[in-house]
Amino acid sequence: MATTLWEWGSRERGRSVSGERWRRGATVAGALLAALAVLAGAFGAHALRDRLNPAALTLFETAARYQMYHALGLLVASQLLMQRPPLLRATCACFLTGIVLFSGSLYVLALTGRSWLGAITPFGGVAFLAGWAGVALGSIRRPAQTT
């Protein structure tokens, strides 16, 4: 049976995973990714400054900056969307996918010079936009009433 994006990660050993568990996981992931962005920024500013050309260093710094923005977005989503687990899962998946595709491709491009990786970067940007749309949607729609 195919799994939709809304169902992705919602079952564990036959049990439904609560929105609270997703919220905690997204909070931890956001905090760890933010810490890694700080490390990447420091690494780029100190260890790579003399090893990369200015264009590659700019790419690396952009990757770290966008990783931080979207790690913070993951933290925001984890708090705002607590009462909407399906939307939370989709939003968090978008931010995580965006970090891997956008920042990841820029990190590797800056370090290796593999220009074909630039073709992957826009897909990460689209994932970031979808994540922010999820935050907006979760912020304006009222949660479903439970009876």
Tab-separated table of C-alpha atoms in Angstrom:
chain	number	residue	atom	x	y	z
A	1	MET	CA	0.000	0.000	0.000
A	2	ALA	CA	1.385	3.411	-1.005
A	3	THR	CA	2.056	5.970	1.703
A	4	THR	CA	1.023	9.562	1.109
A	5	LEU	CA	2.996	12.547	2.362
A	6	TRP	CA	0.329	13.101	5.010
A	7	GLU	CA	0.764	9.575	6.339
A	8	TRP	CA	4.557	9.490	6.078
A	9	GLY	CA	6.031	8.711	9.444
A	10	SER	CA	2.664	8.601	11.187
A	11	ARG	CA	2.795	4.908	12.070
A	12	GLU	CA	5.280	3.090	14.197
A	13	ARG	CA	4.854	-0.594	14.987
A	14	GLY	CA	1.180	-0.367	14.071
A	15	ARG	CA	0.493	2.579	16.401
A	16	SER	CA	-0.191	6.168	15.467
A	17	VAL	CA	2.633	8.521	16.403
A	18	SER	CA	1.231	11.505	18.258
A	19	GLY	CA	1.591	15.111	17.240
A	20	GLU	CA	3.505	15.675	20.478
A	21	ARG	CA	6.152	13.164	19.473
A	22	TRP	CA	6.521	14.814	16.067
A	23	ARG	CA	6.726	18.218	17.752
A	24	ARG	CA	9.553	17.035	20.019
A	25	GLY	CA	11.385	15.413	17.106
A	26	ALA	CA	11.085	18.544	14.965
A	27	THR	CA	12.285	20.688	17.870
A	28	VAL	CA	15.344	18.496	18.411
A	29	ALA	CA	16.098	18.361	14.670
A	30	GLY	CA	15.761	22.140	14.381
A	31	ALA	CA	18.057	22.758	17.333
A	32	LEU	CA	20.699	20.313	16.076
A	33	LEU	CA	20.585	21.701	12.538
A	34	ALA	CA	20.922	25.241	13.911
A	35	ALA	CA	23.980	24.178	15.924
A	36	LEU	CA	25.464	22.548	12.818
A	37	ALA	CA	24.838	25.774	10.873
A	38	VAL	CA	26.826	27.709	13.483
A	39	LEU	CA	29.632	25.155	13.190
A	40	ALA	CA	29.555	25.320	9.396
A	41	GLY	CA	29.667	29.113	9.483
A	42	ALA	CA	32.640	29.112	11.836
A	43	PHE	CA	34.376	26.428	9.770
A	44	GLY	CA	33.848	28.458	6.618
A	45	ALA	CA	35.020	31.708	8.194
A	46	HIS	CA	38.146	30.271	9.786
A	47	ALA	CA	39.276	26.981	8.245
A	48	LEU	CA	38.154	27.577	4.664
A	49	ARG	CA	38.901	31.281	4.291
A	50	ASP	CA	42.367	30.666	2.814
A	51	ARG	CA	41.506	27.406	1.030
A	52	LEU	CA	38.508	28.379	-1.104
A	53	ASN	CA	38.231	31.039	-3.752
A	54	PRO	CA	35.898	33.935	-2.889
A	55	ALA	CA	33.011	32.567	-4.998
A	56	ALA	CA	33.180	29.138	-3.331
A	57	LEU	CA	33.416	30.728	0.108
A	58	THR	CA	30.307	32.790	-0.658
A	59	LEU	CA	28.456	29.593	-1.638
A	60	PHE	CA	29.502	27.938	1.609
A	61	GLU	CA	28.368	30.932	3.654
A	62	THR	CA	25.027	30.989	1.808
A	63	ALA	CA	24.523	27.304	2.599
A	64	ALA	CA	25.178	27.889	6.305
A	65	ARG	CA	22.929	30.946	6.409
A	66	TYR	CA	19.997	29.189	4.731
A	67	GLN	CA	20.500	26.133	6.912
A	68	MET	CA	20.151	28.390	9.959
A	69	TYR	CA	17.060	30.165	8.607
A	70	HIS	CA	15.314	26.873	7.962
A	71	ALA	CA	16.443	25.194	11.164
A	72	LEU	CA	14.725	28.110	12.885
A	73	GLY	CA	11.738	27.552	10.595
A	74	LEU	CA	11.644	23.954	11.782
A	75	LEU	CA	11.563	25.214	15.383
A	76	VAL	CA	8.732	27.611	14.545
A	77	ALA	CA	6.771	24.877	12.771
A	78	SER	CA	7.207	22.513	15.688
A	79	GLN	CA	5.541	25.021	18.008
A	80	LEU	CA	2.841	26.493	15.754
A	81	LEU	CA	1.571	23.287	14.219
A	82	MET	CA	1.305	21.142	17.330
A	83	GLN	CA	-2.420	20.629	16.849
A	84	ARG	CA	-2.085	19.684	13.169
A	85	PRO	CA	0.129	16.598	13.019
A	86	PRO	CA	-0.363	15.890	9.269
A	87	LEU	CA	0.505	19.480	8.363
A	88	LEU	CA	3.387	19.429	10.852
A	89	ARG	CA	4.849	16.310	9.278
A	90	ALA	CA	4.596	17.741	5.770
A	91	THR	CA	6.011	21.116	6.799
A	92	CYS	CA	8.919	19.584	8.697
A	93	ALA	CA	9.626	17.199	5.820
A	94	CYS	CA	9.780	20.196	3.469
A	95	PHE	CA	12.224	22.093	5.683
A	96	LEU	CA	14.423	19.015	6.159
A	97	THR	CA	14.355	18.213	2.438
A	98	GLY	CA	15.191	21.813	1.636
A	99	ILE	CA	18.158	21.834	3.993
A	100	VAL	CA	19.545	18.643	2.466
A	101	LEU	CA	18.984	19.693	-1.156
A	102	PHE	CA	19.683	23.420	-0.966
A	103	SER	CA	22.333	23.756	1.703
A	104	GLY	CA	23.777	20.297	1.095
A	105	SER	CA	24.263	20.897	-2.620
A	106	LEU	CA	25.859	24.296	-1.957
A	107	TYR	CA	28.233	22.848	0.661
A	108	VAL	CA	29.374	20.116	-1.714
A	109	LEU	CA	29.553	22.513	-4.669
A	110	ALA	CA	31.707	24.947	-2.677
A	111	LEU	CA	34.046	22.204	-1.458
A	112	THR	CA	34.357	20.172	-4.655
A	113	GLY	CA	33.553	22.541	-7.509
A	114	ARG	CA	31.115	20.011	-9.034
A	115	SER	CA	28.974	22.462	-10.991
A	116	TRP	CA	26.223	19.943	-11.812
A	117	LEU	CA	25.149	20.157	-8.152
A	118	GLY	CA	23.809	23.625	-8.892
A	119	ALA	CA	20.919	21.922	-10.697
A	120	ILE	CA	19.764	20.356	-7.397
A	121	THR	CA	19.761	23.579	-5.392
A	122	PRO	CA	16.479	25.031	-6.772
A	123	PHE	CA	14.579	21.920	-5.674
A	124	GLY	CA	15.679	22.666	-2.135
A	125	GLY	CA	14.457	26.226	-2.560
A	126	VAL	CA	11.039	24.946	-3.641
A	127	ALA	CA	10.953	22.688	-0.573
A	128	PHE	CA	11.760	25.710	1.616
A	129	LEU	CA	8.881	27.657	0.040
A	130	ALA	CA	6.503	24.743	0.597
A	131	GLY	CA	7.601	24.588	4.248
A	132	TRP	CA	6.889	28.290	4.768
A	133	ALA	CA	3.508	27.837	3.058
A	134	GLY	CA	2.786	25.082	5.597
A	135	VAL	CA	3.669	27.425	8.460
A	136	ALA	CA	1.357	30.081	7.006
A	137	LEU	CA	-1.483	27.615	6.457
A	138	GLY	CA	-1.095	26.194	9.951
A	139	SER	CA	-1.152	29.689	11.407
A	140	ILE	CA	-4.331	30.902	9.686
A	141	ARG	CA	-6.523	27.802	9.782
A	142	ARG	CA	-8.199	26.808	13.005
A	143	PRO	CA	-7.452	23.290	14.255
A	144	ALA	CA	-10.125	20.656	13.750
A	145	GLN	CA	-12.467	20.329	16.723
A	146	THR	CA	-12.279	16.998	18.507
A	147	THR	CA	-15.489	15.582	19.897
